[in-house]
Coordinates of C-alpha atoms in Angstrom, one line a residue:
Chain L
V1 CA 122.4 111.6 64.9
S2 CA 123.7 114.4 67.2
V3 CA 123.0 118.5 66.2
H4 CA 125.6 120.6 66.4
L5 CA 124.1 124.0 67.5
T6 CA 124.6 127.6 68.3
R7 CA 124.9 128.8 71.7
Q8 CA 121.4 130.9 70.8
Q9 CA 120.2 128.7 69.7
G10 CA 120.2 126.2 71.8
Y11 CA 118.9 129.0 74.7
T12 CA 116.1 129.3 72.5
V13 CA 115.8 125.7 72.8
R14 CA 116.2 125.1 76.3
R15 CA 113.4 127.9 77.0
L16 CA 111.4 126.5 74.6
V17 CA 111.1 123.1 76.6
L18 CA 111.1 125.1 80.2
F19 CA 108.3 126.5 78.8
C20 CA 105.8 123.4 76.6
G21 CA 106.9 122.0 79.7
L22 CA 105.6 124.4 82.5
A23 CA 102.5 124.5 80.8
F24 CA 102.4 121.2 80.6
F25 CA 101.8 120.4 84.7
G26 CA 100.5 124.3 84.5
V27 CA 96.8 122.4 83.5
W28 CA 97.7 118.9 84.7
T29 CA 97.5 120.2 88.3
V30 CA 95.1 123.4 87.9
L31 CA 92.5 121.6 86.1
P32 CA 91.2 118.6 89.2
L33 CA 91.3 121.8 91.2
Y34 CA 89.2 124.3 88.7
W35 CA 86.5 121.4 89.3
I36 CA 86.3 121.3 92.1
V37 CA 86.3 125.8 92.8
V38 CA 83.6 125.6 89.6
T39 CA 81.7 122.7 90.2
A40 CA 81.1 124.2 94.7
L41 CA 80.3 127.8 92.5
K42 CA 77.8 126.1 89.7
P43 CA 74.3 126.0 90.6
Q44 CA 73.0 122.4 90.2
L45 CA 70.8 123.0 87.7
L46 CA 74.7 123.6 85.2
I47 CA 76.6 120.7 86.9
Y48 CA 73.7 118.6 85.6
R49 CA 71.9 120.2 82.8
E50 CA 74.6 121.6 80.4
P51 CA 77.8 120.7 80.5
Q52 CA 79.6 123.9 81.1
L53 CA 83.3 124.6 80.9
I54 CA 82.6 128.1 82.3
P55 CA 79.9 128.1 84.4
S56 CA 77.2 131.0 83.6
Q57 CA 75.8 131.2 86.9
V58 CA 77.6 131.8 90.1
T59 CA 75.3 130.9 93.2
L60 CA 76.7 130.2 97.2
D61 CA 73.6 127.8 97.7
H62 CA 76.1 124.5 97.7
F63 CA 77.9 126.1 101.1
G64 CA 75.2 127.4 102.2
F65 CA 73.5 124.1 102.1
V66 CA 76.4 121.8 103.0
L67 CA 76.8 124.2 106.7
G68 CA 73.9 124.2 107.4
Q69 CA 72.2 121.4 106.3
T70 CA 74.0 118.4 107.0
P71 CA 76.7 117.9 110.1
F72 CA 79.3 119.4 107.8
L73 CA 80.8 122.4 110.5
N74 CA 80.3 118.9 113.5
Y75 CA 82.7 116.8 110.8
V76 CA 85.4 119.4 111.1
K77 CA 84.7 120.2 114.8
N78 CA 85.3 116.3 115.7
S79 CA 88.4 116.9 113.1
F80 CA 90.1 119.7 114.1
T81 CA 89.5 117.9 118.2
V82 CA 91.5 115.7 117.0
T83 CA 93.9 116.1 115.6
F84 CA 94.6 119.0 117.8
V85 CA 96.0 116.3 120.4
T86 CA 97.7 114.2 118.5
T87 CA 100.2 117.0 117.3
L88 CA 100.3 118.4 120.7
L89 CA 101.5 114.7 122.5
S90 CA 103.3 113.9 118.9
M91 CA 105.2 116.9 119.6
F92 CA 105.5 116.0 123.7
I93 CA 106.5 112.1 122.6
G94 CA 108.7 112.2 120.5
T95 CA 110.5 114.8 121.3
L96 CA 111.1 113.0 124.7
A97 CA 112.2 110.5 122.7
A98 CA 114.3 111.8 120.5
Y99 CA 116.3 113.6 123.5
A100 CA 116.7 110.2 124.9
L101 CA 118.2 108.6 121.7
V102 CA 120.5 111.6 121.4
R103 CA 121.8 112.9 124.0
L104 CA 121.8 110.5 126.4
N105 CA 123.5 107.0 127.4
F106 CA 122.7 104.1 127.6
S107 CA 122.2 100.7 125.5
G108 CA 120.1 99.9 123.3
R109 CA 120.0 102.9 121.4
K110 CA 120.8 101.9 118.0
A111 CA 118.4 100.3 117.8
M112 CA 115.1 102.2 119.8
A113 CA 116.5 104.3 117.0
R114 CA 115.8 101.8 114.3
A115 CA 113.0 100.8 115.7
V116 CA 110.8 104.5 115.6
F117 CA 111.9 104.4 111.7
V118 CA 110.5 101.1 111.5
T119 CA 107.4 101.3 112.6
Y120 CA 106.6 105.0 110.4
L121 CA 107.4 102.7 108.0
V122 CA 105.0 99.9 109.1
P123 CA 101.1 101.1 106.9
A124 CA 98.1 101.9 108.3
S125 CA 97.5 99.2 105.8
L126 CA 98.7 96.5 107.9
L127 CA 97.7 96.7 111.1
F128 CA 94.0 98.2 110.7
I129 CA 92.2 95.0 111.0
P130 CA 93.9 93.9 115.1
M131 CA 93.2 97.6 115.7
F132 CA 89.6 97.8 116.6
Q133 CA 90.1 95.0 118.5
V134 CA 93.0 97.0 120.5
V135 CA 90.4 100.1 120.3
Y136 CA 87.6 98.2 121.0
T137 CA 89.9 95.8 124.2
L138 CA 90.7 99.7 125.6
G139 CA 86.6 101.3 124.9
L140 CA 86.8 103.1 122.3
V141 CA 85.4 102.6 119.7
N142 CA 83.1 104.7 118.1
S143 CA 84.6 108.1 120.1
L144 CA 86.6 110.9 119.2
A145 CA 89.4 109.0 121.8
G146 CA 89.6 106.2 119.2
L147 CA 90.4 107.9 117.0
M148 CA 93.8 110.4 118.9
V149 CA 94.9 106.8 120.6
T150 CA 95.5 105.2 116.3
Y151 CA 96.5 108.5 115.0
L152 CA 99.2 108.7 117.7
T153 CA 100.9 105.4 115.9
F154 CA 101.7 107.6 112.8
T155 CA 102.5 110.6 113.8
V156 CA 104.9 109.6 116.9
P157 CA 107.4 107.7 115.1
F158 CA 107.7 110.3 112.1
A159 CA 107.6 113.4 115.3
T160 CA 110.3 111.5 116.6
W161 CA 112.3 110.9 113.5
T162 CA 112.5 114.5 112.0
M163 CA 113.9 115.8 116.2
L164 CA 116.1 113.9 116.1
A165 CA 117.6 114.6 113.0
Y166 CA 117.8 117.7 113.9
F167 CA 118.9 117.3 117.0
R168 CA 121.5 115.3 116.3
N169 CA 123.0 119.1 114.6
V170 CA 121.8 120.9 117.6
P171 CA 126.2 121.2 119.4
A172 CA 126.1 119.7 122.5
E173 CA 128.6 121.9 123.7
L174 CA 125.6 124.6 124.2
E175 CA 123.4 121.9 126.6
D176 CA 126.3 121.5 128.6
A177 CA 126.8 124.2 129.6
A178 CA 123.3 123.9 131.7
L179 CA 124.2 120.4 132.6
V180 CA 127.2 122.3 134.4
D181 CA 124.9 125.5 135.7
G182 CA 123.1 122.5 137.7
C183 CA 120.4 121.5 135.4
S184 CA 118.7 118.9 135.4
R185 CA 118.6 117.0 131.4
L186 CA 114.6 117.6 130.9
Q187 CA 115.7 121.5 132.4
A188 CA 118.4 121.4 129.5
L189 CA 115.9 120.2 127.6
I190 CA 113.9 122.6 127.5
R191 CA 115.0 125.8 128.6
V192 CA 117.8 124.9 125.8
M193 CA 117.8 122.6 123.2
V194 CA 113.3 122.7 122.8
P195 CA 114.0 126.4 121.2
I196 CA 117.3 125.7 119.4
A197 CA 115.1 123.2 118.1
L198 CA 112.0 125.6 117.2
P199 CA 112.2 125.2 113.3
A200 CA 111.7 121.5 113.7
L201 CA 108.4 121.5 116.3
V202 CA 107.5 123.2 113.6
V203 CA 107.5 121.3 110.8
V204 CA 106.8 117.9 112.8
A205 CA 103.3 120.3 114.0
L206 CA 102.9 120.9 110.4
F207 CA 103.1 117.2 109.5
A208 CA 101.8 116.0 112.9
F209 CA 98.5 117.9 111.7
T210 CA 98.3 117.2 107.5
L211 CA 98.6 114.3 108.2
S212 CA 96.0 113.8 111.2
W213 CA 93.3 116.0 108.5
N214 CA 93.7 113.3 106.2
E215 CA 93.0 110.3 107.5
F216 CA 90.5 107.8 106.5
L217 CA 91.1 104.4 106.8
Y218 CA 90.7 103.9 111.1
A219 CA 87.6 106.8 110.6
L220 CA 86.6 104.6 108.5
V221 CA 87.0 101.3 110.2
L222 CA 87.0 102.9 113.9
I223 CA 84.0 105.4 113.9
G224 CA 80.2 104.5 113.8
S225 CA 77.9 107.2 114.4
D226 CA 77.2 110.3 112.6
S227 CA 78.2 112.1 116.2
Q228 CA 82.0 110.8 116.1
K229 CA 82.5 111.6 111.9
T230 CA 85.6 113.5 110.7
L231 CA 86.1 115.8 108.4
T232 CA 87.3 112.6 105.1
L233 CA 85.0 110.7 106.4
G234 CA 82.0 112.5 106.8
L235 CA 82.4 113.6 103.1
I236 CA 81.6 110.3 101.9
G237 CA 78.6 110.4 104.8
L238 CA 77.1 112.8 102.0
V239 CA 77.1 110.2 99.2
R240 CA 73.1 108.8 99.4
G241 CA 73.0 105.9 97.8
D242 CA 74.3 106.2 94.5
T243 CA 73.6 109.5 94.2
F244 CA 77.0 111.5 95.1
P245 CA 75.6 115.3 95.0
W246 CA 78.7 116.8 94.2
G247 CA 77.6 120.8 93.8
P248 CA 77.2 120.3 97.9
M249 CA 79.7 117.3 98.2
M250 CA 82.3 120.1 96.2
A251 CA 81.8 122.7 98.2
A252 CA 82.7 120.3 101.0
S253 CA 85.8 118.9 100.0
L254 CA 86.7 122.9 98.8
L255 CA 86.1 123.5 103.0
G256 CA 87.6 120.5 103.9
A257 CA 90.3 121.1 101.3
L258 CA 91.4 124.6 103.0
P259 CA 92.6 124.3 105.8
P260 CA 95.7 121.9 105.0
T261 CA 96.3 124.4 101.9
L262 CA 96.9 127.5 104.1
V263 CA 98.9 125.0 105.9
Y264 CA 101.2 124.0 103.5
I265 CA 101.1 128.1 102.3
V266 CA 102.3 129.3 105.0
S267 CA 105.3 126.9 105.6
Q268 CA 105.7 125.9 101.9
R269 CA 109.4 126.9 102.3
W270 CA 109.6 124.7 105.2
V271 CA 107.4 121.4 103.6
V272 CA 110.1 121.1 100.8
T273 CA 112.9 120.9 103.4
G274 CA 111.4 118.7 106.0
L275 CA 110.3 116.0 102.9
A276 CA 114.1 116.7 101.6
A277 CA 115.2 114.9 104.7
G278 CA 113.1 111.5 103.7
S279 CA 111.0 111.6 106.2
V280 CA 107.8 112.3 105.8
K281 CA 104.6 110.9 103.7
G282 CA 103.6 111.8 101.0
Chain X
V1 CA 134.8 120.5 137.0
A2 CA 135.1 116.9 135.7
H3 CA 133.4 115.6 138.4
G4 CA 130.3 118.1 138.7
F5 CA 129.5 117.6 134.4
R6 CA 129.4 113.8 134.8
A7 CA 127.5 113.7 138.8
V8 CA 125.1 116.4 137.3
G9 CA 124.8 115.3 133.7
T10 CA 123.6 111.3 134.2
D11 CA 121.7 109.3 136.0
D12 CA 123.7 109.1 138.7
Q13 CA 121.5 111.1 140.9
L14 CA 118.9 109.8 140.2
V15 CA 120.1 106.2 140.9
R16 CA 121.5 107.7 144.0
R17 CA 118.2 108.6 146.0
G18 CA 116.9 105.9 144.5
V19 CA 119.3 102.7 145.1
R20 CA 122.1 103.7 147.7
S21 CA 122.5 100.4 149.2
A22 CA 122.9 98.0 146.2
A23 CA 126.2 100.1 145.1
G24 CA 127.1 96.6 142.9
V25 CA 124.6 96.7 141.9
R26 CA 123.6 99.7 140.2
L27 CA 128.8 99.5 139.5
T28 CA 127.1 96.5 137.1
L29 CA 124.0 97.6 135.7
R30 CA 125.4 101.4 135.1
H31 CA 128.1 99.3 133.1
T32 CA 125.4 96.7 131.2
L33 CA 122.8 99.3 130.2
G34 CA 124.6 102.3 129.8
P35 CA 125.2 105.5 132.4
D36 CA 122.1 107.5 130.9
W37 CA 119.5 104.5 131.1
V38 CA 117.0 105.3 134.1
S39 CA 116.8 108.5 132.7
A40 CA 116.6 107.2 128.9
W41 CA 113.9 105.2 129.6
L42 CA 111.9 106.7 131.3
F43 CA 112.6 109.6 128.6
L44 CA 111.5 106.7 126.1
L45 CA 108.3 105.7 128.1
P46 CA 106.0 107.0 126.5
C47 CA 107.5 107.2 122.7
L48 CA 107.8 103.1 124.0
V49 CA 103.9 102.7 124.5
V50 CA 102.8 103.6 121.4
L51 CA 105.4 101.8 119.8
I52 CA 104.8 98.1 121.6
G53 CA 101.1 98.6 122.5
L54 CA 100.0 99.9 119.5
V55 CA 102.1 99.3 116.8
A56 CA 104.0 95.7 117.7
Y57 CA 101.2 94.5 120.1
P58 CA 98.5 95.3 117.2
F59 CA 101.1 94.3 114.1
F60 CA 102.1 90.7 116.0
S61 CA 97.9 90.0 116.8
A62 CA 97.6 90.7 113.7
I63 CA 99.5 87.4 112.0
L64 CA 98.4 85.4 115.0
L65 CA 94.7 86.7 113.7
S66 CA 95.8 85.3 110.6
F67 CA 95.9 81.7 111.2
Q68 CA 92.7 81.8 113.2
A69 CA 88.3 81.6 112.1
K70 CA 87.4 84.7 113.4
V71 CA 84.3 86.8 113.0
V72 CA 83.9 90.1 115.4
G73 CA 82.4 89.1 118.7
A74 CA 83.4 85.5 119.2
P75 CA 86.7 83.4 119.8
G76 CA 88.6 82.6 117.8
T77 CA 89.8 78.9 116.7
F78 CA 93.0 78.0 115.8
V79 CA 92.7 76.6 111.2
G80 CA 96.7 76.8 111.6
V81 CA 97.9 77.8 108.1
Q82 CA 94.4 77.4 106.4
N83 CA 93.1 80.9 105.6
Y84 CA 96.5 81.3 103.8
V85 CA 95.4 77.5 101.7
D86 CA 92.4 79.8 100.8
L87 CA 93.0 82.3 99.6
I88 CA 95.4 81.3 97.2
V89 CA 93.7 77.7 96.5
G90 CA 90.1 78.0 97.8
R91 CA 87.3 77.8 96.0
D92 CA 85.4 80.0 98.2
L93 CA 88.3 83.8 97.5
S94 CA 91.1 82.4 95.3
A95 CA 89.3 84.1 92.3
Q96 CA 89.0 87.4 93.4
F97 CA 92.8 87.3 95.4
L98 CA 94.4 86.2 92.8
Q99 CA 92.5 88.9 90.9
A100 CA 94.0 91.7 93.6
V101 CA 97.6 90.0 93.6
K102 CA 98.0 90.9 89.7
V103 CA 95.9 94.9 90.5
S104 CA 98.2 95.2 93.0
I105 CA 101.4 94.4 91.7
L106 CA 99.9 96.1 87.6
F107 CA 98.4 99.2 90.1
T108 CA 101.9 100.0 92.1
G109 CA 103.8 99.5 89.1
V110 CA 102.9 102.2 86.9
A111 CA 101.8 104.6 89.9
Q112 CA 105.8 104.5 90.7
V113 CA 106.8 104.6 86.5
C114 CA 104.4 107.5 86.3
K115 CA 105.3 109.1 89.0
F116 CA 108.8 108.3 88.3
I117 CA 108.9 110.2 84.7
L118 CA 106.7 112.9 85.8
G119 CA 108.2 113.4 89.1
M120 CA 111.9 114.5 87.8
S121 CA 110.0 116.4 84.2
M122 CA 108.4 118.3 86.7
A123 CA 112.2 118.2 89.6
L124 CA 113.6 119.7 86.1
L125 CA 111.9 122.5 85.0
L126 CA 111.2 123.8 88.7
N127 CA 115.5 123.7 89.2
E128 CA 115.5 126.0 86.5
H129 CA 115.8 129.9 86.6
F130 CA 112.9 131.3 85.3
R131 CA 109.7 133.9 86.7
G132 CA 107.6 133.4 88.6
R133 CA 110.0 130.2 90.1
T134 CA 108.3 130.4 93.9
F135 CA 104.9 130.9 92.6
V136 CA 104.8 127.6 90.2
R137 CA 106.7 125.3 92.6
A138 CA 103.9 126.7 94.8
L139 CA 101.5 125.5 92.7
F140 CA 102.8 122.2 91.4
F141 CA 103.0 121.3 95.2
L142 CA 99.2 122.2 96.1
P143 CA 98.0 118.8 95.1
W144 CA 99.7 117.7 97.6
A145 CA 98.4 119.2 100.8
I146 CA 94.9 118.6 99.6
P147 CA 93.6 115.6 101.8
T148 CA 93.8 112.3 99.3
L149 CA 90.1 112.0 99.7
I150 CA 89.1 114.4 99.0
V151 CA 91.1 114.4 95.4
G152 CA 89.8 111.2 94.7
L153 CA 86.3 111.9 95.3
T154 CA 87.2 114.9 92.5
W155 CA 88.9 113.9 89.6
K156 CA 85.4 111.0 90.5
W157 CA 83.7 113.8 89.8
M158 CA 85.6 114.6 86.4
Y159 CA 85.4 110.8 85.1
D160 CA 81.3 110.7 85.6
G161 CA 80.2 109.1 82.5
S162 CA 77.0 111.1 81.7
Q163 CA 78.3 113.9 79.3
V164 CA 78.4 116.3 82.6
G165 CA 82.1 115.0 83.8
L166 CA 84.8 117.1 82.7
L167 CA 86.7 114.2 80.5
N168 CA 84.0 113.6 78.7
M169 CA 83.5 117.7 78.2
L170 CA 86.8 118.0 77.1
V171 CA 86.2 114.7 75.1
L172 CA 83.1 115.2 72.9
Q173 CA 84.5 118.9 72.8
L174 CA 87.9 117.9 71.1
G175 CA 85.6 115.8 68.5
I176 CA 88.4 113.2 70.4
S177 CA 85.3 111.0 70.6
H178 CA 81.6 110.7 69.7
D179 CA 80.5 108.3 72.4
L180 CA 80.7 108.7 76.0
V181 CA 83.2 107.0 77.2
Q182 CA 83.2 105.0 81.6
W183 CA 86.2 105.4 82.3
L184 CA 85.3 103.5 86.0
G185 CA 82.9 101.9 84.4
N186 CA 84.0 99.9 81.5
Y187 CA 87.2 97.5 83.2
N188 CA 89.8 97.8 80.6
L189 CA 89.3 101.6 81.4
A190 CA 88.9 102.5 85.7
L191 CA 92.8 101.1 87.0
W192 CA 94.3 103.8 84.7
A193 CA 91.9 106.5 85.7
V194 CA 92.5 105.0 89.1
I195 CA 95.8 105.5 88.5
V196 CA 95.7 108.7 86.4
A197 CA 94.5 110.5 89.5
V198 CA 97.3 108.1 92.0
V199 CA 99.8 109.6 90.0
W200 CA 98.3 113.0 90.2
A201 CA 97.7 113.3 94.4
S202 CA 102.2 111.9 94.8
T203 CA 103.7 113.7 92.2
P204 CA 104.6 116.2 93.9
F205 CA 106.2 114.9 96.8
W206 CA 108.9 113.2 94.2
A207 CA 108.9 116.5 92.2
M208 CA 109.9 117.7 96.4
M209 CA 112.5 115.2 96.9
F210 CA 113.9 116.0 93.3
L211 CA 114.3 119.0 93.2
A212 CA 115.8 119.2 97.0
G213 CA 118.2 116.3 95.3
L214 CA 118.8 118.4 92.8
Q215 CA 119.8 121.8 94.5
G216 CA 121.9 119.3 96.2
I217 CA 124.8 119.0 92.7
P218 CA 126.9 121.5 92.4
H219 CA 127.3 123.2 89.4
E220 CA 131.2 122.9 88.4
L221 CA 129.9 119.9 87.5
Y222 CA 127.4 120.1 84.4
E223 CA 130.5 122.9 83.8
A224 CA 132.6 120.6 83.5
A225 CA 130.9 118.6 81.2
E226 CA 130.6 121.5 78.9
I227 CA 133.0 122.0 78.6
D228 CA 133.6 117.8 77.1
G229 CA 131.0 119.1 74.6
A230 CA 128.9 115.8 76.2
D231 CA 125.2 117.2 75.3
V232 CA 122.1 117.6 77.1
F233 CA 121.5 114.1 77.8
Q234 CA 124.7 113.5 78.4
R235 CA 124.5 115.3 80.9
F236 CA 121.5 114.0 82.6
G237 CA 122.5 110.0 81.6
S238 CA 126.3 110.8 83.5
I239 CA 125.9 113.3 85.9
T240 CA 121.9 114.2 87.2
L241 CA 120.6 110.4 87.9
P242 CA 123.8 109.3 89.1
S243 CA 124.4 112.2 91.6
L244 CA 120.1 111.5 92.1
M245 CA 120.5 108.1 92.1
P246 CA 120.3 108.1 96.7
V247 CA 117.3 110.3 96.6
I248 CA 115.7 108.0 93.7
I249 CA 115.8 104.4 95.6
I250 CA 114.6 106.1 99.1
T251 CA 111.7 108.4 97.4
A252 CA 110.3 105.3 95.8
M253 CA 110.5 102.5 98.4
L254 CA 108.9 105.2 100.4
S255 CA 106.2 106.2 98.4
T256 CA 106.2 101.8 96.7
I257 CA 105.4 101.3 101.2
W258 CA 102.3 103.7 100.6
T259 CA 100.6 104.1 97.0
A260 CA 100.5 99.8 97.6
N261 CA 99.2 100.3 101.2
S262 CA 96.8 103.4 100.2
I263 CA 92.6 103.2 100.7
N264 CA 91.9 105.9 99.8
F265 CA 91.9 106.6 96.4
I266 CA 90.4 103.4 95.3
Y267 CA 87.9 103.5 98.1
A268 CA 86.4 107.5 96.8
L269 CA 86.8 106.5 93.3
T270 CA 85.5 102.9 92.4
Q271 CA 85.5 100.5 96.2
G272 CA 87.7 97.9 94.0
G273 CA 85.1 97.5 91.1
P274 CA 84.2 96.3 87.8
A275 CA 83.9 93.1 89.1
G276 CA 86.7 93.5 91.3
A277 CA 89.3 95.4 88.4
T278 CA 90.2 97.6 90.7
M279 CA 91.3 95.7 93.4
T280 CA 93.7 96.4 95.8
F281 CA 94.9 94.2 98.8
P282 CA 94.0 96.6 101.5
M283 CA 90.7 97.0 99.3
L284 CA 90.4 93.1 99.8
A285 CA 91.4 93.3 102.8
Y286 CA 89.1 96.2 104.1
E287 CA 86.3 94.3 102.4
I288 CA 86.6 90.9 104.3
G289 CA 87.9 91.6 107.6
I290 CA 85.9 94.5 107.9
Q291 CA 82.7 94.6 106.0
S292 CA 82.2 90.4 105.7
Q293 CA 83.5 91.0 109.7
R294 CA 86.0 87.8 108.2
L295 CA 89.2 89.1 110.4
G296 CA 91.3 86.5 110.1
M297 CA 91.2 86.0 106.8
G298 CA 91.3 89.5 106.5
A299 CA 94.8 90.2 108.6
A300 CA 95.3 87.0 106.3
I301 CA 95.4 89.1 102.9
S302 CA 96.5 92.2 104.5
L303 CA 100.2 90.3 106.1
F304 CA 100.7 88.6 102.3
L305 CA 102.8 91.4 101.0
L306 CA 104.7 91.3 104.1
P307 CA 107.7 89.6 103.4
L308 CA 107.5 92.2 100.3
F309 CA 107.4 95.0 102.2
L310 CA 110.0 93.7 105.3
V311 CA 112.6 93.5 102.3
M312 CA 112.3 97.4 101.6
V313 CA 111.8 98.4 104.1
V314 CA 115.7 96.3 105.6
V315 CA 117.6 98.1 102.7
L316 CA 115.2 101.6 103.6
T317 CA 116.3 101.2 106.5
R318 CA 120.1 100.9 106.1
R319 CA 120.3 103.4 103.3
I320 CA 119.1 106.3 105.7
L321 CA 120.6 105.4 109.1
A322 CA 123.8 105.5 106.5
E323 CA 123.1 109.1 105.9
Q324 CA 122.0 110.4 109.0
R325 CA 125.8 109.3 110.5

């Protein structure tokens, strides 16, 4: 059965569907986020005694507890250290590799590009058991350095792949001029290509940051002592036996979600284009 | 110019400095390895160290490990395919393992279908023109930025089985039921509850991919179809869907690989329980391989899906490399 609508009616229906859809996704998206914030701000008594959608009282006690009574700040520091080093290293390694794969003429180039992409797809769940042995052999179990090394397994292929896609669209003539002037390949890369590829480097930095910040499995397997825990692992550590202290946990979750969220808000434009290139983990 | 260009630009200089006498060898090397082979492999060296030392080596040692009976701290003994046989027919693990196969397939399959439907709807809505679209888009995509472990914990709290859990609060207040629902404690509900959390976290990724694809479809196609009298659904079926097909395939495969192998949600929400209702492959591999320290068996579990994974990798690599050309 086909229904024939006038143009005006068609428009109205379209708008109606649009706003119902937006309302649905609005509630769907906001509800859990709202619940994190509200729980973090509710006094302990209100969390457990009275079911309240909108809190009648707010407090910063949970934040005070998390920051003052738990090693939360140390977890954050560890996460920042690992994330920072991993991000810098993967930008450096990825840029060098991508440049070679795009600009230099050598046999095995195609195979190598393929290997980078395949590596990018290999999930941590395939690697974490032997990775424990590798890190153990390197003597890096239970250390931040061990995490930095393992995080390179997902940030480097990603960085290389993203830089490669970008370098491909940079005209070779730009660099040829520098080469004729007597620059070496490395100088040409640093002086000509890197400044042009700055937007891609930003994307690489943002995603390497987010991926490392969010990582959990390797940290779970490789880190044992409290002093070396990263944020995600430390959050789980707040659970005492079967008791989940939801107030502090949501306060810590809120603080822990802030860095990637801020990064996302600042870089929103690039996030969408970066994803469109099919190059980012979801 | 041509001479200067080649000399400075390629490895000639580097090689000349090194092996001046072996001109013949140099020529053959250059011929087989390509003119820039020295600097190319120098540039690729750090990346190669990561790829070989930290991905390929662990990967192949996982395969070797899966043929061994090995516990942490002791040398392994080679047992052939015994681990795999034990997983399928052994008395000790097979029930757990076959359960994990079932759960993993259901978990990944249902989650992907939901993500597709919701992601497509979200993208179609965000592709319309309305006031505040930039803000709404940023908001809808926000769950993607939240660490998945935090998403898992948040949903665990929302699913709390007492009256203070958000969902139970809503169920009671809206009068849907008079009893508290044990979302994560009920064997028949737990997997669905986990799927909802996973879908919440990764729908934005699908929507972003689809939205980027939608924006690449030329508008004239729709105008022409409208003139031909095609209604909304016909236009979606004859223009939108076919144009988006490459994006859909890539998104679905990437997301399938990541979802099937993700441990974060399950670990935060249920740790595989109750009674194995949400025990997926990676979670079981973690439990057996790390917690029970049976490394060989754990490796065998995580490798079981490898053939399926390899098929997807081959298809994806072909498609993406073809697109990049």
